[in-house]
Amino acid sequence: MGLPIVLITGQLLTDAVWAPLCAAWADREVTIADNHSEETIAGYARRLLDDAPPRFVLVAHAMGGFIAFEVLRQAPERVAKLVLISTLASADGPAQTARRQGYIDLVESGRFDSVVEERIPILFPEHRRDDPELLRIARQMAAQTGADTFLRQQRALMARIDSRPRLHEIAVPTLLVWGDGDGITSRAHHEEIAAAIPGARLEVIAGAGHLPMLEQPDQVIPLLTAFIDG
């Protein structure tokens, strides 16, 4: 079976985002970490470590990447391999903070449903923005996340530290995955991480947006499986 795998994702997303991977890895020990019960990135990392096997492969998406960096600060010996998908290592800049505050303002004014609609153009590339199944899943995940959890996630993200100064300390095999239609993170974000982590490599998924494991599972599943088993 190989090493256990821990999956961690981010804001407005649920276990559904991992459904293709979990189906492909049905014969493996896979845990999906909690992404809704804490107030800080450090708290999410502690909860993940409390619930995880003694040593594991960590596959982190989006906000999960910020948690992954904290896991590696708290307990680097527990992580055997690292996969980072659609993430970045810096703290929020003024533009990101302003965008998050705008989301918070929408929620606090009773317009939580508007948040996911505003995010769809940056979640998916232009040619997938009218894909009924992707839209259904995105809206369902947001509804299942709920306003209170989303607010906690936003405040944790706004308060996170800059992880870049310690990326060079990551000493496990690391794979980065980015969809070239992602409107939230950029190739430059991923190249910055790949350059800082010794031996890390970046794989670009053509035609995918912010959720490549859901949008292009036929490309992502063999890529991740080969890396984990290699």
Coordinates of N, CA and C in Angstrom, one line a residue:
M1 N 0.8 -1.2 0.0 CA 0.0 0.0 0.0 C 0.8 1.3 0.0
G2 N 2.1 1.2 0.5 CA 2.9 2.4 0.5 C 2.5 3.3 1.7
L3 N 3.1 4.4 1.7 CA 2.9 5.4 2.8 C 1.5 5.9 2.8
P4 N 0.9 6.2 4.0 CA -0.4 6.8 4.1 C -0.3 8.2 3.4
I5 N -1.4 8.7 3.0 CA -1.5 10.0 2.3 C -2.5 10.8 3.1
V6 N -2.1 12.1 3.3 CA -3.0 13.1 4.0 C -3.3 14.2 2.9
L7 N -4.5 14.5 2.7 CA -5.0 15.5 1.8 C -5.5 16.7 2.6
I8 N -5.1 17.9 2.2 CA -5.6 19.1 2.9 C -5.9 20.2 1.9
T9 N -7.1 20.7 1.9 CA -7.5 21.7 0.9 C -7.9 23.0 1.7
G10 N -8.5 23.9 1.0 CA -8.7 25.2 1.5 C -10.1 25.7 1.5
Q11 N -10.2 27.0 1.4 CA -11.5 27.7 1.6 C -12.6 27.4 0.6
L12 N -13.8 27.3 1.1 CA -15.0 27.1 0.3 C -14.9 25.7 -0.4
L13 N -14.1 24.8 0.0 CA -14.0 23.5 -0.6 C -14.2 22.4 0.4
T14 N -14.7 21.3 -0.1 CA -14.9 20.2 0.8 C -14.2 18.9 0.3
D15 N -14.5 17.8 0.9 CA -13.8 16.5 0.5 C -14.1 16.2 -1.0
A16 N -15.2 16.8 -1.5 CA -15.6 16.5 -2.9 C -14.5 16.9 -3.9
V17 N -13.7 17.8 -3.6 CA -12.6 18.2 -4.5 C -11.6 17.1 -4.7
W18 N -11.6 16.2 -3.8 CA -10.6 15.1 -3.9 C -11.2 13.8 -4.4
A19 N -12.5 13.8 -4.8 CA -13.2 12.6 -5.1 C -12.5 11.8 -6.2
P20 N -12.0 12.4 -7.3 CA -11.3 11.6 -8.3 C -10.1 10.9 -7.8
L21 N -9.3 11.6 -6.9 CA -8.1 11.0 -6.4 C -8.5 9.9 -5.4
C22 N -9.4 10.1 -4.5 CA -9.8 9.1 -3.6 C -10.3 7.8 -4.2
A23 N -11.0 8.0 -5.4 CA -11.5 6.8 -6.1 C -10.3 6.1 -6.7
A24 N -9.4 6.8 -7.2 CA -8.2 6.1 -7.8 C -7.3 5.5 -6.7
W25 N -7.3 6.0 -5.5 CA -6.5 5.5 -4.4 C -7.3 4.7 -3.4
A26 N -8.4 4.0 -3.9 CA -9.3 3.4 -2.9 C -8.6 2.3 -2.1
D27 N -7.4 1.7 -2.7 CA -6.7 0.7 -1.9 C -5.6 1.2 -1.1
R28 N -5.5 2.5 -0.9 CA -4.5 3.2 -0.1 C -5.1 3.8 1.2
E29 N -4.2 4.0 2.1 CA -4.7 4.7 3.4 C -4.7 6.2 3.1
V30 N -5.8 6.8 3.0 CA -6.0 8.2 2.6 C -6.8 8.9 3.7
T31 N -6.3 10.0 4.3 CA -7.0 10.8 5.2 C -7.2 12.2 4.7
I32 N -8.4 12.7 4.8 CA -8.7 14.1 4.4 C -8.7 15.0 5.7
A33 N -7.8 15.9 5.8 CA -7.6 16.7 7.0 C -8.8 17.7 7.1
D34 N -9.0 18.0 8.4 CA -10.0 19.0 8.7 C -9.6 20.4 8.2
N35 N -10.5 21.1 7.4 CA -10.2 22.4 7.0 C -11.3 23.4 7.3
H36 N -12.0 23.2 8.5 CA -13.0 24.1 8.8 C -13.2 24.4 10.3
S37 N -12.4 23.8 11.2 CA -12.7 23.8 12.6 C -11.8 24.7 13.4
E38 N -10.8 25.3 12.8 CA -9.8 26.1 13.5 C -9.9 27.6 13.2
E39 N -9.1 28.4 14.0 CA -9.1 29.8 13.8 C -7.8 30.4 13.2
T40 N -6.8 29.5 13.2 CA -5.4 30.0 12.7 C -4.8 28.9 11.8
I41 N -3.8 29.3 11.0 CA -3.1 28.3 10.2 C -2.4 27.3 11.2
A42 N -1.8 27.8 12.2 CA -1.1 27.0 13.2 C -2.0 26.0 13.8
G43 N -3.3 26.4 14.1 CA -4.2 25.5 14.6 C -4.6 24.4 13.7
Y44 N -4.8 24.7 12.4 CA -5.1 23.7 11.4 C -3.9 22.7 11.3
A45 N -2.7 23.2 11.4 CA -1.6 22.3 11.3 C -1.5 21.3 12.5
R46 N -1.8 21.9 13.7 CA -1.8 21.0 14.9 C -2.8 19.9 14.8
R47 N -4.0 20.3 14.3 CA -5.1 19.4 14.2 C -4.7 18.3 13.2
L48 N -4.2 18.7 12.1 CA -3.7 17.7 11.0 C -2.7 16.7 11.6
L49 N -1.7 17.2 12.4 CA -0.7 16.3 13.0 C -1.3 15.4 14.0
D50 N -2.3 15.9 14.8 CA -3.0 15.1 15.8 C -3.7 13.9 15.2
D51 N -4.3 14.2 14.0 CA -5.2 13.2 13.4 C -4.4 12.3 12.4
A52 N -3.2 12.7 12.0 CA -2.5 12.0 10.9 C -1.7 10.8 11.4
P53 N -1.4 9.8 10.5 CA -0.5 8.7 10.8 C 0.9 9.3 11.2
P54 N 1.7 8.4 11.8 CA 3.0 8.9 12.3 C 3.9 9.5 11.2
R55 N 3.8 8.9 10.0 CA 4.6 9.5 8.8 C 3.7 9.3 7.6
F56 N 3.7 10.3 6.7 CA 2.8 10.3 5.6 C 3.2 11.2 4.5
V57 N 2.6 11.0 3.3 CA 2.8 11.9 2.2 C 1.7 13.0 2.4
L58 N 2.1 14.3 2.2 CA 1.2 15.4 2.4 C 0.9 16.0 1.0
V59 N -0.4 16.0 0.7 CA -0.9 16.6 -0.6 C -1.8 17.8 -0.3
A60 N -1.3 18.9 -0.6 CA -1.9 20.2 -0.1 C -2.4 21.1 -1.2
H61 N -3.6 21.6 -1.2 CA -4.1 22.4 -2.2 C -4.5 23.8 -1.7
A62 N -4.1 24.8 -2.4 CA -4.5 26.2 -2.1 C -4.2 26.6 -0.6
M63 N -5.2 26.9 0.2 CA -5.0 27.2 1.6 C -4.3 26.1 2.3
G64 N -4.5 24.9 1.8 CA -3.8 23.7 2.4 C -2.3 23.8 2.3
G65 N -1.8 24.5 1.2 CA -0.4 24.7 1.1 C 0.1 25.6 2.3
F66 N -0.6 26.6 2.7 CA -0.2 27.4 3.9 C -0.1 26.5 5.1
I67 N -1.1 25.6 5.2 CA -1.1 24.7 6.4 C 0.1 23.7 6.3
A68 N 0.4 23.2 5.1 CA 1.5 22.3 4.8 C 2.8 22.9 5.3
F69 N 3.0 24.2 4.9 CA 4.3 24.8 5.4 C 4.4 24.9 6.9
E70 N 3.3 25.1 7.5 CA 3.3 25.1 9.0 C 3.5 23.7 9.6
V71 N 2.9 22.7 9.0 CA 3.1 21.3 9.4 C 4.6 21.0 9.3
L72 N 5.3 21.5 8.2 CA 6.7 21.2 8.1 C 7.6 22.0 9.1
R73 N 7.0 23.1 9.5 CA 7.7 23.9 10.6 C 7.6 23.2 11.9
Q74 N 6.4 22.7 12.2 CA 6.1 22.0 13.5 C 6.7 20.6 13.6
A75 N 6.6 19.8 12.5 CA 7.0 18.4 12.6 C 7.5 17.9 11.3
P76 N 8.7 18.4 10.9 CA 9.2 18.1 9.5 C 9.5 16.6 9.4
E77 N 9.8 15.9 10.5 CA 10.1 14.5 10.4 C 8.9 13.6 10.1
R78 N 7.7 14.1 10.2 CA 6.5 13.4 10.0 C 6.1 13.3 8.5
V79 N 6.7 14.2 7.7 CA 6.3 14.3 6.3 C 7.3 13.6 5.4
A80 N 6.9 12.6 4.6 CA 7.8 11.9 3.8 C 8.0 12.5 2.4
K81 N 6.9 13.0 1.8 CA 6.9 13.6 0.5 C 5.8 14.7 0.6
L82 N 6.0 15.7 -0.3 CA 5.1 16.9 -0.3 C 4.6 17.2 -1.7
V83 N 3.3 17.3 -1.9 CA 2.7 17.8 -3.1 C 2.0 19.1 -2.8
L84 N 2.3 20.1 -3.6 CA 1.7 21.4 -3.4 C 0.9 21.8 -4.7
I85 N -0.4 22.0 -4.6 CA -1.2 22.3 -5.8 C -1.9 23.6 -5.7
S86 N -1.7 24.5 -6.7 CA -2.4 25.8 -6.7 C -2.2 26.6 -5.5
T87 N -1.0 26.8 -5.1 CA -0.8 27.5 -3.8 C 0.3 28.5 -4.0
L88 N 0.7 29.2 -2.9 CA 1.8 30.2 -2.9 C 2.4 30.2 -1.5
A89 N 3.5 30.9 -1.3 CA 4.2 30.8 0.0 C 4.2 32.1 0.7
S90 N 3.8 33.2 0.0 CA 3.9 34.5 0.7 C 2.7 34.8 1.6
A91 N 2.8 35.8 2.4 CA 1.7 36.3 3.1 C 0.8 37.2 2.2
D92 N -0.4 37.5 2.6 CA -1.2 38.4 1.8 C -0.5 39.8 1.6
G93 N -0.6 40.3 0.4 CA -0.3 41.7 0.2 C -1.6 42.5 0.3
P94 N -1.4 43.8 0.1 CA -2.6 44.7 0.3 C -3.8 44.4 -0.6
A95 N -3.5 44.0 -1.8 CA -4.6 43.6 -2.8 C -5.3 42.4 -2.3
Q96 N -4.6 41.4 -1.9 CA -5.2 40.1 -1.4 C -6.0 40.4 -0.1
T97 N -5.5 41.2 0.8 CA -6.2 41.5 2.0 C -7.5 42.2 1.7
A98 N -7.4 43.2 0.8 CA -8.6 43.9 0.4 C -9.7 43.0 -0.2
R99 N -9.2 42.1 -1.1 CA -10.2 41.1 -1.7 C -10.8 40.3 -0.6
R100 N -10.0 39.8 0.4 CA -10.6 39.0 1.4 C -11.6 39.8 2.3
Q101 N -11.2 41.0 2.6 CA -12.1 41.9 3.3 C -13.4 42.1 2.6
G102 N -13.3 42.2 1.3 CA -14.6 42.3 0.5 C -15.4 41.1 0.6
Y103 N -14.8 39.9 0.6 CA -15.6 38.7 0.9 C -16.3 38.7 2.2
I104 N -15.5 39.1 3.2 CA -16.0 39.2 4.6 C -17.2 40.2 4.6
D105 N -17.1 41.3 4.0 CA -18.2 42.3 4.0 C -19.4 41.7 3.3
L106 N -19.2 41.0 2.2 CA -20.4 40.3 1.6 C -21.1 39.4 2.5
V107 N -20.3 38.5 3.2 CA -20.9 37.6 4.1 C -21.6 38.2 5.3
E108 N -21.0 39.2 5.8 CA -21.6 39.9 7.0 C -22.8 40.7 6.6
S109 N -23.0 41.0 5.3 CA -24.2 41.7 4.9 C -25.2 40.8 4.4
G110 N -25.0 39.5 4.7 CA -26.0 38.4 4.3 C -26.0 38.0 2.9
R111 N -24.8 38.2 2.2 CA -24.7 37.8 0.8 C -23.7 36.8 0.6
F112 N -23.6 35.8 1.4 CA -22.7 34.7 1.3 C -22.8 34.0 -0.1
D113 N -24.0 33.8 -0.6 CA -24.1 33.2 -1.9 C -23.4 33.9 -3.1
S114 N -23.2 35.2 -2.9 CA -22.5 36.0 -3.9 C -21.0 35.7 -4.0
V115 N -20.5 35.2 -2.8 CA -19.0 34.9 -2.8 C -18.6 33.9 -3.8
V116 N -19.2 32.8 -3.9 CA -18.8 31.8 -4.9 C -19.0 32.3 -6.3
E117 N -20.1 33.0 -6.5 CA -20.3 33.6 -7.9 C -19.2 34.5 -8.3
E118 N -18.7 35.3 -7.3 CA -17.6 36.2 -7.6 C -16.3 35.4 -7.9
R119 N -16.2 34.2 -7.3 CA -14.9 33.5 -7.4 C -14.9 32.6 -8.7
I120 N -16.0 32.3 -9.2 CA -16.0 31.3 -10.4 C -15.1 31.8 -11.5
P121 N -15.1 33.1 -11.9 CA -14.2 33.5 -13.0 C -12.7 33.3 -12.7
I122 N -12.3 33.3 -11.4 CA -10.9 33.0 -11.1 C -10.6 31.6 -10.7
L123 N -11.7 30.8 -10.4 CA -11.5 29.4 -10.1 C -11.2 28.6 -11.4
F124 N -12.0 28.9 -12.5 CA -12.0 28.1 -13.7 C -11.5 28.9 -14.9
P125 N -10.8 28.3 -15.8 CA -10.4 28.9 -17.0 C -11.7 29.3 -17.9
E126 N -11.5 30.2 -18.8 CA -12.7 30.7 -19.5 C -13.5 29.6 -20.2
H127 N -12.9 28.6 -20.7 CA -13.6 27.6 -21.5 C -14.3 26.6 -20.6
R128 N -14.2 26.7 -19.2 CA -14.9 25.8 -18.3 C -15.9 26.6 -17.4
R129 N -16.0 27.9 -17.6 CA -16.8 28.6 -16.7 C -18.3 28.4 -16.9
D130 N -18.7 27.7 -17.9 CA -20.1 27.4 -18.1 C -20.3 25.9 -18.1
D131 N -19.3 25.1 -17.5 CA -19.4 23.7 -17.4 C -20.4 23.4 -16.2
P132 N -21.6 22.8 -16.5 CA -22.6 22.7 -15.5 C -22.2 21.8 -14.3
E133 N -21.4 20.8 -14.6 CA -21.0 19.9 -13.5 C -20.0 20.6 -12.6
L134 N -19.0 21.3 -13.1 CA -18.0 22.0 -12.3 C -18.7 23.1 -11.5
L135 N -19.6 23.8 -12.1 CA -20.4 24.9 -11.4 C -21.2 24.3 -10.3
R136 N -21.8 23.1 -10.6 CA -22.6 22.5 -9.5 C -21.8 22.1 -8.3
I137 N -20.6 21.5 -8.6 CA -19.8 21.1 -7.5 C -19.2 22.3 -6.7
A138 N -18.8 23.3 -7.4 CA -18.3 24.5 -6.7 C -19.3 25.1 -5.8
R139 N -20.5 25.3 -6.3 CA -21.6 25.9 -5.5 C -22.0 25.0 -4.4
Q140 N -22.0 23.7 -4.6 CA -22.4 22.7 -3.5 C -21.3 22.8 -2.4
M141 N -20.0 22.8 -2.8 CA -19.0 22.8 -1.8 C -19.1 24.1 -1.0
A142 N -19.3 25.2 -1.7 CA -19.5 26.5 -0.9 C -20.6 26.4 0.1
A143 N -21.8 25.9 -0.4 CA -22.9 25.8 0.5 C -22.7 24.9 1.7
Q144 N -22.0 23.8 1.4 CA -21.7 22.9 2.5 C -20.6 23.5 3.5
T145 N -19.7 24.3 3.0 CA -18.8 25.0 3.8 C -19.5 26.0 4.8
G146 N -20.3 26.8 4.2 CA -21.1 27.7 5.1 C -20.4 29.0 5.4
A147 N -21.2 30.0 5.8 CA -20.6 31.3 6.0 C -19.7 31.4 7.2
D148 N -20.1 30.7 8.3 CA -19.2 30.8 9.5 C -17.9 30.2 9.3
T149 N -17.8 29.1 8.7 CA -16.5 28.5 8.4 C -15.7 29.3 7.4
F150 N -16.4 29.8 6.4 CA -15.7 30.7 5.4 C -15.0 31.9 6.1
L151 N -15.7 32.5 7.1 CA -15.2 33.6 7.8 C -13.9 33.2 8.6
R152 N -14.0 32.1 9.2 CA -12.8 31.6 10.0 C -11.7 31.4 9.0
Q153 N -11.9 30.8 7.9 CA -10.9 30.5 6.9 C -10.2 31.8 6.4
Q154 N -11.1 32.8 6.1 CA -10.6 34.1 5.6 C -9.7 34.8 6.7
R155 N -10.1 34.8 7.9 CA -9.3 35.4 8.9 C -8.0 34.7 9.2
A156 N -8.0 33.4 9.1 CA -6.8 32.6 9.3 C -5.8 32.9 8.1
L157 N -6.4 33.0 6.9 CA -5.5 33.3 5.7 C -4.9 34.7 5.8
M158 N -5.7 35.7 6.3 CA -5.3 37.1 6.4 C -4.1 37.2 7.4
A159 N -4.1 36.4 8.4 CA -3.1 36.5 9.5 C -1.9 35.6 9.3
R160 N -1.9 34.8 8.2 CA -0.8 33.9 8.0 C 0.6 34.6 7.8
I161 N 1.6 33.9 8.1 CA 3.0 34.5 8.0 C 3.5 34.2 6.6
D162 N 4.6 34.8 6.2 CA 5.3 34.6 5.0 C 6.1 33.4 5.2
S163 N 5.9 32.3 4.4 CA 6.6 31.1 4.5 C 7.9 31.0 3.7
R164 N 8.1 32.0 2.9 CA 9.3 31.9 1.9 C 10.6 31.9 2.6
P165 N 10.8 32.6 3.7 CA 12.2 32.6 4.3 C 12.7 31.2 4.7
R166 N 11.7 30.2 4.9 CA 12.2 28.9 5.4 C 11.9 27.8 4.4
L167 N 11.6 28.1 3.2 CA 11.3 27.1 2.2 C 12.6 26.3 2.0
H168 N 13.8 26.9 2.1 CA 15.0 26.1 1.9 C 15.2 25.0 2.9
E169 N 14.5 25.0 4.0 CA 14.6 24.0 5.0 C 13.9 22.7 4.7
I170 N 13.0 22.8 3.7 CA 12.2 21.6 3.4 C 13.1 20.6 2.7
A171 N 13.2 19.4 3.3 CA 14.2 18.5 2.8 C 13.6 17.2 2.3
V172 N 12.3 17.2 1.9 CA 11.6 16.0 1.4 C 11.3 16.2 -0.1
P173 N 11.2 15.1 -0.9 CA 10.9 15.3 -2.3 C 9.6 16.1 -2.4
T174 N 9.6 17.0 -3.3 CA 8.5 18.0 -3.4 C 8.1 18.1 -4.9
L175 N 6.8 18.0 -5.1 CA 6.2 18.2 -6.5 C 5.2 19.4 -6.4
L176 N 5.3 20.3 -7.3 CA 4.3 21.4 -7.4 C 3.5 21.2 -8.7
V177 N 2.2 21.4 -8.6 CA 1.2 21.2 -9.7 C 0.4 22.5 -9.8
W178 N 0.4 23.0 -11.0 CA -0.4 24.3 -11.3 C -1.1 24.2 -12.6
G179 N -2.3 24.6 -12.7 CA -3.1 24.7 -13.9 C -2.9 26.1 -14.5
D180 N -2.6 26.1 -15.9 CA -2.2 27.3 -16.5 C -3.4 28.3 -16.7
G181 N -4.6 27.8 -16.3 CA -5.8 28.7 -16.3 C -6.2 29.2 -14.9
D182 N -5.4 29.0 -14.0 CA -5.7 29.4 -12.6 C -5.6 30.9 -12.5
G183 N -6.8 31.4 -12.0 CA -6.8 32.9 -11.8 C -6.5 33.4 -10.4
I184 N -6.1 32.4 -9.5 CA -5.8 32.8 -8.1 C -4.3 32.8 -7.9
T185 N -3.7 31.7 -8.3 CA -2.2 31.6 -8.2 C -1.6 31.6 -9.6
S186 N -0.3 32.0 -9.6 CA 0.4 32.2 -10.9 C 1.5 31.2 -11.0
R187 N 2.0 31.1 -12.2 CA 3.2 30.2 -12.5 C 4.4 30.8 -11.7
A188 N 4.5 32.1 -11.6 CA 5.6 32.7 -10.8 C 5.5 32.3 -9.4
H189 N 4.3 32.2 -8.8 CA 4.2 31.8 -7.4 C 4.8 30.4 -7.2
H190 N 4.5 29.5 -8.2 CA 5.0 28.1 -8.1 C 6.5 28.0 -8.4
E191 N 6.9 28.8 -9.4 CA 8.4 28.8 -9.7 C 9.2 29.3 -8.5
E192 N 8.7 30.3 -7.8 CA 9.4 30.8 -6.6 C 9.5 29.7 -5.6
I193 N 8.5 28.9 -5.3 CA 8.6 27.8 -4.3 C 9.5 26.8 -4.8
A194 N 9.4 26.4 -6.1 CA 10.2 25.3 -6.7 C 11.7 25.7 -6.6
A195 N 12.0 26.9 -6.8 CA 13.4 27.4 -6.8 C 14.0 27.4 -5.4
A196 N 13.1 27.5 -4.4 CA 13.6 27.6 -3.0 C 13.7 26.3 -2.3
I197 N 12.9 25.3 -2.7 CA 12.9 24.0 -2.1 C 13.9 23.1 -2.8
P198 N 14.9 22.6 -2.2 CA 15.9 21.8 -2.9 C 15.3 20.6 -3.6
G199 N 15.6 20.5 -4.9 CA 15.1 19.4 -5.7 C 13.7 19.4 -6.1
A200 N 12.9 20.4 -5.8 CA 11.5 20.5 -6.1 C 11.3 20.6 -7.6
R201 N 10.2 20.1 -8.1 CA 9.9 20.3 -9.6 C 8.4 20.8 -9.7
L202 N 8.2 21.5 -10.8 CA 6.9 22.0 -11.1 C 6.3 21.3 -12.4
E203 N 5.1 20.9 -12.3 CA 4.4 20.3 -13.4 C 3.2 21.2 -13.7
V204 N 3.0 21.6 -15.0 CA 1.9 22.5 -15.4 C 0.9 21.7 -16.1
I205 N -0.4 21.8 -15.7 CA -1.5 21.1 -16.3 C -2.2 22.1 -17.2
A206 N -2.1 21.8 -18.5 CA -2.6 22.7 -19.5 C -4.2 22.6 -19.5
G207 N -4.8 23.8 -19.5 CA -6.2 23.9 -19.6 C -7.0 23.8 -18.3
A208 N -6.2 23.6 -17.2 CA -6.9 23.5 -15.9 C -6.8 24.9 -15.2
G209 N -7.7 25.0 -14.2 CA -7.8 26.2 -13.4 C -7.3 26.0 -12.0
H210 N -8.0 26.5 -11.0 CA -7.5 26.4 -9.6 C -7.7 25.0 -9.0
L211 N -8.5 24.2 -9.7 CA -8.9 22.9 -9.1 C -8.5 21.8 -10.1
P212 N -7.2 21.7 -10.4 CA -6.8 20.7 -11.4 C -7.1 19.3 -11.1
M213 N -7.1 18.9 -9.9 CA -7.4 17.5 -9.6 C -8.9 17.1 -9.8
L214 N -9.7 18.2 -9.9 CA -11.1 18.0 -10.2 C -11.4 18.2 -11.7
E215 N -10.7 19.2 -12.3 CA -10.9 19.5 -13.7 C -10.2 18.6 -14.6
Q216 N -9.0 18.1 -14.3 CA -8.2 17.3 -15.2 C -7.6 16.1 -14.4
P217 N -8.5 15.2 -13.9 CA -8.0 14.1 -13.1 C -7.2 13.1 -13.9
D218 N -7.5 13.0 -15.2 CA -6.8 12.0 -16.0 C -5.3 12.4 -16.1
Q219 N -5.0 13.7 -16.0 CA -3.6 14.1 -15.9 C -3.0 14.1 -14.5
V220 N -3.8 14.5 -13.6 CA -3.3 14.7 -12.2 C -3.1 13.4 -11.5
I221 N -4.0 12.4 -11.6 CA -3.9 11.2 -10.9 C -2.6 10.4 -11.2
P222 N -2.3 10.2 -12.5 CA -1.1 9.4 -12.8 C 0.2 10.2 -12.4
L223 N 0.1 11.5 -12.5 CA 1.2 12.4 -12.1 C 1.6 12.2 -10.6
L224 N 0.5 12.4 -9.8 CA 0.7 12.3 -8.3 C 1.0 10.8 -7.9
T225 N 0.4 9.9 -8.5 CA 0.7 8.5 -8.2 C 2.1 8.1 -8.5
A226 N 2.6 8.5 -9.6 CA 4.0 8.2 -10.0 C 5.0 8.9 -9.0
F227 N 4.7 10.1 -8.6 CA 5.5 10.8 -7.7 C 5.5 10.1 -6.3
I228 N 4.4 9.8 -5.8 CA 4.2 9.2 -4.5 C 4.9 7.8 -4.5
D229 N 4.8 7.1 -5.5 CA 5.3 5.7 -5.6 C 6.8 5.7 -6.0
G230 N 7.3 6.7 -6.6 CA 8.6 6.7 -7.1 C 9.7 6.7 -6.1

